[in-house]
Short mmCIF file of C-alpha atoms and ligand atoms in Angstrom, two decimals:
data_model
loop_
_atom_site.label_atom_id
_atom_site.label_comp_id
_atom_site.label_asym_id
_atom_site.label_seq_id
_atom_site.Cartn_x
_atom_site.Cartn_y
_atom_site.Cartn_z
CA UNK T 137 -22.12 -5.82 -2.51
CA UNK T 138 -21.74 -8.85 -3.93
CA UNK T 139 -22.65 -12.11 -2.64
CA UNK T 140 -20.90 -15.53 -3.29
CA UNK T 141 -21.13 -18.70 -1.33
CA UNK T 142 -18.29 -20.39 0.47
CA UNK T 143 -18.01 -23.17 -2.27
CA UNK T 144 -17.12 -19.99 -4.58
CA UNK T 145 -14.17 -18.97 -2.58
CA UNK T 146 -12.81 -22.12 -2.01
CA UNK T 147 -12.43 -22.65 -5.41
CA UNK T 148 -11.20 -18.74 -6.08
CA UNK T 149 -7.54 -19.26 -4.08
CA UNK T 150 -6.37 -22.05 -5.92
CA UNK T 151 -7.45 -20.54 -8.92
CA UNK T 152 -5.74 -17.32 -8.73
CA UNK T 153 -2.66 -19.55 -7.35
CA UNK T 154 -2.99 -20.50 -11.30
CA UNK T 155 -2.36 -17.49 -12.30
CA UNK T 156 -6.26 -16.63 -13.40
CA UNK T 157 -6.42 -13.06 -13.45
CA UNK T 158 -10.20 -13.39 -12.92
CA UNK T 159 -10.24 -14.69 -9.74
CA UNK T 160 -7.45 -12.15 -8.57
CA UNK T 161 -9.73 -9.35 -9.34
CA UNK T 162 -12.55 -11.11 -7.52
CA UNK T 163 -10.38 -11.53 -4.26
CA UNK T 164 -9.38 -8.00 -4.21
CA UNK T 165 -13.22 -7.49 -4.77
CA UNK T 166 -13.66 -9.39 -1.73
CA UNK T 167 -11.31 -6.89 0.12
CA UNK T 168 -13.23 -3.71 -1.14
CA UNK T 169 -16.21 -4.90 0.07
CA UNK T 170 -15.27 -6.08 3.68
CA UNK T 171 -16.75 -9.29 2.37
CA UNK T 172 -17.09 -11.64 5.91
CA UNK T 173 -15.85 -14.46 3.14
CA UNK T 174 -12.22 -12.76 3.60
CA UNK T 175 -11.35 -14.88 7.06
CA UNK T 176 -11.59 -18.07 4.91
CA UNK T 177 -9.74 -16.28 1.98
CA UNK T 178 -6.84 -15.10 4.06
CA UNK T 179 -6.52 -18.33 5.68
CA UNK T 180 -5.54 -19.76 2.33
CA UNK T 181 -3.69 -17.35 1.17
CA UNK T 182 -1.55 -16.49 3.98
CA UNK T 183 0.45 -19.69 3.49
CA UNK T 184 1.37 -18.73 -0.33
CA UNK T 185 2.48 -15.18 0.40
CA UNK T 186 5.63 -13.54 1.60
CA UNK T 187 7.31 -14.15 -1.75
CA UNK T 188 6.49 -10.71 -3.83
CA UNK T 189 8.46 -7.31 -3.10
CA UNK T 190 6.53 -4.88 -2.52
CA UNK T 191 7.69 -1.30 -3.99
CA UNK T 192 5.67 1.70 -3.06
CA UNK T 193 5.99 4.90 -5.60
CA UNK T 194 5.18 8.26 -4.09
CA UNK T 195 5.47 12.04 -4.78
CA UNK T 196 3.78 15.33 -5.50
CA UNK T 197 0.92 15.25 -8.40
CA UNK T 198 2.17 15.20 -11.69
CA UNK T 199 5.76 13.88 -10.75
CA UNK T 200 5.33 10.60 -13.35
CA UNK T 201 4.20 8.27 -10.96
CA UNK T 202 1.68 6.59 -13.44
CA UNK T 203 4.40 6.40 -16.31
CA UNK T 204 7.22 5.65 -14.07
CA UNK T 205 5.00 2.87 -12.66
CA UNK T 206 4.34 2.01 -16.60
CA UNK T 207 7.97 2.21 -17.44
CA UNK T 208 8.85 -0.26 -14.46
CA UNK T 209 6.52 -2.92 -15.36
CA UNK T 210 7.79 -3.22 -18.76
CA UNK T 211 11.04 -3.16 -17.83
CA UNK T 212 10.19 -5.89 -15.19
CA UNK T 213 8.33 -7.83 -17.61
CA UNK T 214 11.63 -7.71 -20.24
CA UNK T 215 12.87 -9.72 -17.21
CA UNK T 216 10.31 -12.11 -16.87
CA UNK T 217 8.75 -10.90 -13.25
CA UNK T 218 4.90 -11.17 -12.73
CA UNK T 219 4.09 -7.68 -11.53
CA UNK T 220 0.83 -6.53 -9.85
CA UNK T 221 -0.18 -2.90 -9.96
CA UNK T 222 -2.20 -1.44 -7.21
CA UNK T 223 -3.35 1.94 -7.30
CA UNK T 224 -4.41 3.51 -4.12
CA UNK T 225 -5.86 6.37 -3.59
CA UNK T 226 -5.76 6.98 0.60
CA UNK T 227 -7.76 10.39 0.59
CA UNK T 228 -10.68 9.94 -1.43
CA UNK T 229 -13.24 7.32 -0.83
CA UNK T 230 -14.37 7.33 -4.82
CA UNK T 231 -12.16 5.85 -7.04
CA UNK T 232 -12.39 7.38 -10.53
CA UNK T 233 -11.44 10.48 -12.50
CA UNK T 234 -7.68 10.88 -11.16
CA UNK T 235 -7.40 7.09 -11.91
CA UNK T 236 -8.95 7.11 -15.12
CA UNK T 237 -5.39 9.12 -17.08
CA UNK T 238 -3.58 5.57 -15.40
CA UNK T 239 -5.74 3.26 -16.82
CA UNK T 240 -4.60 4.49 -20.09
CA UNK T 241 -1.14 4.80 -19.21
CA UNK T 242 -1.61 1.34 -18.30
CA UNK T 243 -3.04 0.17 -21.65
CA UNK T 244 0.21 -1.23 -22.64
CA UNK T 245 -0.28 -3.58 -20.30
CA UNK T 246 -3.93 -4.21 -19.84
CA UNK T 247 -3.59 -7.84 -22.10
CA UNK T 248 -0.56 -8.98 -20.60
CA UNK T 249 -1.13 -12.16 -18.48
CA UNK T 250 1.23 -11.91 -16.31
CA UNK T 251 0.66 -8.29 -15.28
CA UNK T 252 -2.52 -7.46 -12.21
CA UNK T 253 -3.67 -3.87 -12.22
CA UNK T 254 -6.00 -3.00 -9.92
CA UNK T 255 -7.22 0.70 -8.52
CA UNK T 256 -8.32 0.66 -5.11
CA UNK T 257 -10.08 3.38 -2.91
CA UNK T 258 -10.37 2.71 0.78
CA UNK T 259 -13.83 2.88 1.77
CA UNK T 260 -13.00 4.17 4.94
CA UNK T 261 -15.34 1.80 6.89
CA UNK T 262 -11.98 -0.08 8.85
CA UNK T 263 -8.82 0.71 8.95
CA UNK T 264 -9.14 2.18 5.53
CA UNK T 265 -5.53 1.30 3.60
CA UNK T 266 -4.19 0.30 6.50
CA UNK T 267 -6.60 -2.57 6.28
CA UNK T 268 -7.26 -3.17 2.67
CA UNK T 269 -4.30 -2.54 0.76
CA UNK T 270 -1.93 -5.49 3.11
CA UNK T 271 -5.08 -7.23 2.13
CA UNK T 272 -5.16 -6.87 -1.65
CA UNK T 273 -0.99 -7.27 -2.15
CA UNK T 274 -1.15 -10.68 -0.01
CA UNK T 275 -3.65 -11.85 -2.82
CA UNK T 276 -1.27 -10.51 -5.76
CA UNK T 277 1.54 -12.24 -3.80
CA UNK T 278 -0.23 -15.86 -3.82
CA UNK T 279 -1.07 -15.33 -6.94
CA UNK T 280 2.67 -15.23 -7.73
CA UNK T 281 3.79 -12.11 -8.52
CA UNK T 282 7.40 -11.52 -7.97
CA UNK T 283 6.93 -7.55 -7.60
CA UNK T 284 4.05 -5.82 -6.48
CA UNK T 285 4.18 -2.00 -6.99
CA UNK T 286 1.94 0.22 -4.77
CA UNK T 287 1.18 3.44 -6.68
CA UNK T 288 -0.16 6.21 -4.40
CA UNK T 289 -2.68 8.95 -6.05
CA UNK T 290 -4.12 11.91 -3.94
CA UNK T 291 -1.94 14.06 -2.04
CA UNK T 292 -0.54 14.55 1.97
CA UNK T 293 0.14 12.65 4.98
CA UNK T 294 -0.56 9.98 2.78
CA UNK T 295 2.45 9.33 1.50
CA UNK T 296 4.10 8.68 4.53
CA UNK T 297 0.95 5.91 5.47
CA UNK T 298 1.85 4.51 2.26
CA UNK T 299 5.69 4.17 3.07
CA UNK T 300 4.14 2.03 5.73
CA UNK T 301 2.84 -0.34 3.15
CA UNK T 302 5.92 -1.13 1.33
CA UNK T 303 9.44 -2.59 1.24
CA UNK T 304 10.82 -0.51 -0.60
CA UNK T 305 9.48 3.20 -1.05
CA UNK T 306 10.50 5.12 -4.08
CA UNK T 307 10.13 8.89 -3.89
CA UNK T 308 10.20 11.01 -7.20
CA UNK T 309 10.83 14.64 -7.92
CA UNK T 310 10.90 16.28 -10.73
CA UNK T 311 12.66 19.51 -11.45
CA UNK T 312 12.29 23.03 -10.92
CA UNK T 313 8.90 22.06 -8.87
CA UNK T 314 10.81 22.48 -5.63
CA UNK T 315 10.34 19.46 -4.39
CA UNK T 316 13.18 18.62 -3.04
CA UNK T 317 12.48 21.36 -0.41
CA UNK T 318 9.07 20.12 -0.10
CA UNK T 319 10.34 16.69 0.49
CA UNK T 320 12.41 18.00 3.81
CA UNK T 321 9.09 19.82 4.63
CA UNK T 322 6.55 16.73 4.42
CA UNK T 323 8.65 14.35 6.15
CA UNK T 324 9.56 12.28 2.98
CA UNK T 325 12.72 12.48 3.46
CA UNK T 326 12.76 10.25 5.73
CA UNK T 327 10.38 7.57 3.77
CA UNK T 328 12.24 7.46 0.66
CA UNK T 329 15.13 4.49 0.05
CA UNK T 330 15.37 5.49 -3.14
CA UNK T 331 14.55 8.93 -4.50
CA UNK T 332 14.08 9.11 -8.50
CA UNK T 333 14.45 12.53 -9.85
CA UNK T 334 12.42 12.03 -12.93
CA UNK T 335 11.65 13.97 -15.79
CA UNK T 336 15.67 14.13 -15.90
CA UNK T 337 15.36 15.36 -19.67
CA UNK T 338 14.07 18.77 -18.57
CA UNK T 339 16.36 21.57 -17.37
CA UNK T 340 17.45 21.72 -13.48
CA UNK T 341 17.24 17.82 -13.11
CA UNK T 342 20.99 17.98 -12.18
CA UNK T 343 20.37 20.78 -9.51
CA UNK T 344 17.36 18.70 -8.07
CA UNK T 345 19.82 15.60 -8.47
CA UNK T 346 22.55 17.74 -6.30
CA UNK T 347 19.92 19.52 -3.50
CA UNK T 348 19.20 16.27 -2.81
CA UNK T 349 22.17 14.44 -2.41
CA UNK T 350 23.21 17.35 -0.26
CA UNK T 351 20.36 17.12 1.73
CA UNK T 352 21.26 13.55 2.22
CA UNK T 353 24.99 14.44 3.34
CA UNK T 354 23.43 16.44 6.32
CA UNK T 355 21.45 13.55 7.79
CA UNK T 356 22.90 11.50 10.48
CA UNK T 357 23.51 7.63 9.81
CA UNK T 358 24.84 4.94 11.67
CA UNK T 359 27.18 2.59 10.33
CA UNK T 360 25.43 -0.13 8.39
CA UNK T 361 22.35 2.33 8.16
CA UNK T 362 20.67 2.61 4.38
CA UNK T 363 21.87 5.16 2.61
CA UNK T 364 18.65 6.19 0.03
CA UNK T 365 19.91 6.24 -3.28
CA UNK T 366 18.97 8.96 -5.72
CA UNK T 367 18.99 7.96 -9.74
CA UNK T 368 17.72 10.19 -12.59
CA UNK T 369 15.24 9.10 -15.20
CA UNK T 370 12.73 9.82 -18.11
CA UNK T 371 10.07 7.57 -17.55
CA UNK T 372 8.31 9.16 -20.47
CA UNK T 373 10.93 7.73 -22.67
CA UNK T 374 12.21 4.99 -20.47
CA UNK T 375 15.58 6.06 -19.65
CA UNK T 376 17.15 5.27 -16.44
CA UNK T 377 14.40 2.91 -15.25
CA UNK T 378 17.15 0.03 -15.05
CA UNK T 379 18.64 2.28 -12.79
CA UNK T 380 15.87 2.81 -10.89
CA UNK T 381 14.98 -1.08 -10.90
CA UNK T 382 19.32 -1.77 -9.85
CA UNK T 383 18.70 0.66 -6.52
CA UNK T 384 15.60 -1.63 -5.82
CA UNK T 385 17.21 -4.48 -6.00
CA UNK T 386 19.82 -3.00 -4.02
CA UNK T 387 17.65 -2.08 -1.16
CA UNK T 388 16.13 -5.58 -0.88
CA UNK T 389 19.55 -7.41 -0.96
CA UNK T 390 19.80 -4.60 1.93
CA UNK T 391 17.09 -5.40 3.43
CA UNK T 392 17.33 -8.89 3.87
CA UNK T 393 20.93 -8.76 5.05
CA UNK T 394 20.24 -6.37 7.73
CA UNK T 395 17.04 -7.67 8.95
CA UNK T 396 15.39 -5.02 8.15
CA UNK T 397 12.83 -6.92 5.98
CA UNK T 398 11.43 -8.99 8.47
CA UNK T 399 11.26 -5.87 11.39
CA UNK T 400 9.46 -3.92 8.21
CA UNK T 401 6.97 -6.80 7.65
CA UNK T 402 6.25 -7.92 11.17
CA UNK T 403 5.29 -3.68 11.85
CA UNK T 404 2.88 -4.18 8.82
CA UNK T 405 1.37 -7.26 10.18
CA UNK T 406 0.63 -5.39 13.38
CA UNK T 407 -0.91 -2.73 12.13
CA UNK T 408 -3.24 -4.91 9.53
CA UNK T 409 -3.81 -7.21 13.02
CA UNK T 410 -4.56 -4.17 14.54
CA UNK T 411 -6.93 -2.55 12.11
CA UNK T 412 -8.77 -6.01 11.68
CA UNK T 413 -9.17 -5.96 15.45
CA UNK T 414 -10.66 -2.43 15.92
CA UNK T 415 -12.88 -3.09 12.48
CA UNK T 416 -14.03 -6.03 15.14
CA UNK T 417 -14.60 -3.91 18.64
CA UNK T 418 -16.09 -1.08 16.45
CA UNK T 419 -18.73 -3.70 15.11
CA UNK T 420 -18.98 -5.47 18.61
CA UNK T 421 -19.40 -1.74 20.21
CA UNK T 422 -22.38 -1.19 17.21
CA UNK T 423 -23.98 -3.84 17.97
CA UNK T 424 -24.29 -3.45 21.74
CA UNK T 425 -25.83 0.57 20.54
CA UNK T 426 -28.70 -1.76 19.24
CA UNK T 427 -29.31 -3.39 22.45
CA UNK T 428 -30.22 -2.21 25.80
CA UNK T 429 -26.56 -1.93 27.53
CA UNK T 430 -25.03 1.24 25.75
CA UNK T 431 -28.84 3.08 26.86
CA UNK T 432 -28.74 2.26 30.30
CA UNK T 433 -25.33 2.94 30.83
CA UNK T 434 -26.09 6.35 29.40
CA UNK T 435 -29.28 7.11 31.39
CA UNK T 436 -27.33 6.59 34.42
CA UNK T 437 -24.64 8.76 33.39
CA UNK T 438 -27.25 11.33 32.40
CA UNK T 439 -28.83 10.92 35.62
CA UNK T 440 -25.84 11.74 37.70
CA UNK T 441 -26.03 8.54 39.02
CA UNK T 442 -22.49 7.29 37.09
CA UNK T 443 -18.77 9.33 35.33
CA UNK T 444 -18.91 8.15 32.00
CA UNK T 445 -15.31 6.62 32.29
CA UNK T 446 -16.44 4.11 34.97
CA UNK T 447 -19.59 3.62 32.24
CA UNK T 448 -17.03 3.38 29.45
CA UNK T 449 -15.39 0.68 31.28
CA UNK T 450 -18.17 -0.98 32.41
CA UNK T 451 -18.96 -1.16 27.90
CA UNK T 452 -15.57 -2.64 27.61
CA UNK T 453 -15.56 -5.12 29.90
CA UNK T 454 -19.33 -6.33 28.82
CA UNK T 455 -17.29 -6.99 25.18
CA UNK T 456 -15.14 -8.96 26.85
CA UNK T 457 -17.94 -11.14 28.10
CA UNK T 458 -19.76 -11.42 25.02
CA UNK T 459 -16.76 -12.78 23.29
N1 LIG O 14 9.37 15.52 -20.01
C1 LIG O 14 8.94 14.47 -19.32
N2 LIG O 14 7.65 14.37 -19.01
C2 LIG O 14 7.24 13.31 -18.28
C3 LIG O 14 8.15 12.32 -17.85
N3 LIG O 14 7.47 11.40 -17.14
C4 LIG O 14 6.19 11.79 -17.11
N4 LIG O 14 6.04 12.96 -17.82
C5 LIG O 14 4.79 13.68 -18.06
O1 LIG O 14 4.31 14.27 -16.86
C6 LIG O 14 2.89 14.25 -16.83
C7 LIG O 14 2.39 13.59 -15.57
O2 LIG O 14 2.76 12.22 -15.57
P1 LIG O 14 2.01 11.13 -14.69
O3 LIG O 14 2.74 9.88 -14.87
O4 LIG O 14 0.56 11.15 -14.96
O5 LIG O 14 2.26 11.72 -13.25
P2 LIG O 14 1.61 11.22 -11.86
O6 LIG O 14 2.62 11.50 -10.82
O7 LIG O 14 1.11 9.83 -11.98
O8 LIG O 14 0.40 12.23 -11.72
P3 LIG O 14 -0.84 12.12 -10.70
O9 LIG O 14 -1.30 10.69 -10.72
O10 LIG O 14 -1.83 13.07 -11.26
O11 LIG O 14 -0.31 12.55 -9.37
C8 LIG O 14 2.45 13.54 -18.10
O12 LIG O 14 2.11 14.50 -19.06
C9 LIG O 14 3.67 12.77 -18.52
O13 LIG O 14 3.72 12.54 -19.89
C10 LIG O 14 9.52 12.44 -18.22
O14 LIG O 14 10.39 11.61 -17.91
N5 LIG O 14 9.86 13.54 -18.96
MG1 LIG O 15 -0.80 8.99 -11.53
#
C-alpha cells in the first residue's frame, strides 16, 4: 500500500486535469488500494466529470475484445478523442496473465499522450467493481477523456455487472462459436445496444449476422424503445470499426434524447453510493468485533438469555449511535 500525504493529492487532481498521465495512474492507484485519501480525491473530481462516454465491450473469451478495443481507440484517436482504456477483470482478484496478451495488443498505443490504459482487478475487499471501476472512469473523465472504454476479461455473470458500468454496452460474437445462442442463454441479450459480430472475414459471419437480427425481431419493444444495432467487423484488420463507432454514437444521441442517460447514470451512482456505504457499515461492524459489544451480545444469545435477531438489532442500532 502506498502512502502519500494530503499535500500529494491535492496537487494530483489538478494535475491529471492537465492531462499528466502520471498522476492518472496514481489516482486509479488510489482506487485499487481503498486509499482513505479517495474522499478528498473524489471531492475534486466529481465536479470535472460527467463529460466522457463510457462504452463497455463484452463477450465470450477469444471474441476480439482486446483488438476490437485496439481498433476503436485508433479509430477514435484519427478523430481526435482522448480515450481511456480500463481493463477489468470482475472474477479474479489477480490481475496478470490474461491481461498480459492486451498489454501488447495495446502497444500501439502505449506512447500516445492522449490515450490512459489501465488494467484493474477488484480486490474484492468493497463492493469489488461495483465500487472501483465508477471510481477509476470518474478519474479518466476529469482527466478529459472524451470516451472511456470498459473492457471486461474473465468470463460469466460478469458481463451483465459490467453492462451496469457503462453507457453504452457493446456485445461481440464471432462466428460459428454459437454465440448467438449463448447470448439468449446468458442474458446478454438483453445488455447489448449494440452487438458487433466480429471476426466478419471468417465463414458464417452472415448467419451469426442473421440469427441475431432474428432473435432481435422476436423481442418485444415499445415505441421509442432502443432497438440494439448489430454491425459486422474485422477488428484484426480494422474493417467496420467506423461502423461500430456510428452505432455508438447513435446510441448516445439516443440516449440523451430519451433520458435514458441520466436514469442510466443516476442507477450507477446508487449503486457506487451504495457499495461505498456498506464498505463503511462492514468496517463500522469490524470494528465493534474488536470491542466488547459484538461478545456480549453473543454470550447472551449463547446463553439463551437473547434471539439473535433482537441481538442483531440491538448491533445495528449501537452503529447508529456511534456515528
Ligand atoms: N480472423 C480474425 N481474427 C481476429 C479478429 N479479431 C481478433 N481476431 C483474433 O482472435 C484472437 C483473440 O482476439 P482477442 O482480441 O485477444 O480476443 P479477446 O476477446 O480479447 O480474448 P480474451 O481477452 O482472452 O477473452 C486473436 O488471435 C486475434 O488476432 C478478426 O476480425 N478476424
Ligand atoms: Mg482480451
Amino acid at each position: 500500500m502506498t502512502r502519500r500525504s494530503r499535500g500529494d493529492v491535492a496537487d494530483l487532481v489538478p494535475r491529471a486535469r492537465g492531462g499528466d498521465a502520471r498522476a492518472v495512474a496514481r489516482l486509479i492507484s488510489l482506487v485499487e488500494d481503498e486509499s482513505p485519501l479517495l474522499r478528498e480525491v473524489m471531492g475534486a473530481l466529481v465536479p470535472h466529470a460527467g463529460h466522457a462516454h463510457v462504452v463497455g465491450i463484452t463477450g465470450s473469451p477469444g471474441v476480439g475484445k482486446s483488438t476490437s478495443t485496439s481498433a476503436l481507440v485508433t479509430e477514435l484517436r484519427r478523430a481526435g478523442k482522448r480515450v481511456g482504456i480500463l481493463a477489468v477483470d470482475p472474477s479474479s482478484p489477480f490481475s496478470g496473465g490474461a491481461l498480459l496478451g492486451d498489454r501488447v495488443r495495446m502497444q500501439d498505443h502505449a506512447l500516445d499522450p492522449d490515450v490512459y490504459i489501465r488494467s484493474m482487478a477488484s480486490r474484492g475487499h468493497l463492493g469489488g467493481l461495483s465500487w472501483s471501476t465508477p471510481q477509476a472512469v470518474r478519474v479518466l473523465d476529469a482527466a478529459g477523456c472524451d470516451v472511456v472504454l470498459i473492457e471486461t476479461v474473465g468470463v460469466g455473470q460478469s458481463e451483465v455487472e459490467v453492462a451496469g458500468l457503462a453507457d453504452t454496452t457493446l456485445v461481440l460474437l464471432a462466428p460459428g462459436m454459437g454465440d448467438a445462442i449463448q447470448a439468449v442463454k446468458a442474458g446478454i441479450l438483453e445488455i447489448a445496444d449494440v452487438f458487433v459480430v466480429n471476426k466478419a472475414d471468417r465463414p458464417g459471419a452472415d448467419a451469426t449476422y442473421r440469427d441475431i437480427q432474428g432473435m432481435l425481431g422476436l423481442g418485444e419493444r415499445a415505441a421509442g424503445d432502443w432497438r440494439p444495432q448489430v454491425v459486422r467487423a474485422a477488428a484484426a484488420k480494422g474493417e467496420g470499426i467506423d461502423d461500430v463507432l456510428g452505432a455508438v454514437d447513435k446510441h448516445r444521441a439516443w440516449l440523451v434524447e430519451s433520458g435514458t442517460l441520466r436514469r442510466r447514470r443516476e442507477a450507477r451512482a446508487a449503486a457506487e453510493v451504495e457499495a461505498i456505504a456498506l464498505g463503511e457499515l462492514r468496517a463500522r461492524l469490524g470494528s465493534l468485533r474488536e470491542g466488547t459489544a459484538l461478545s456480549d451480545l453473543a454470550a447472551e444469545v449463547a446463553g439463551g438469555r437473547l434471539d439473535p435477531y433482537a441481538a442483531a438489532r440491538r448491533l445495528v442500532d449501537s452503529l447508529d449511535r456511534a456515528s
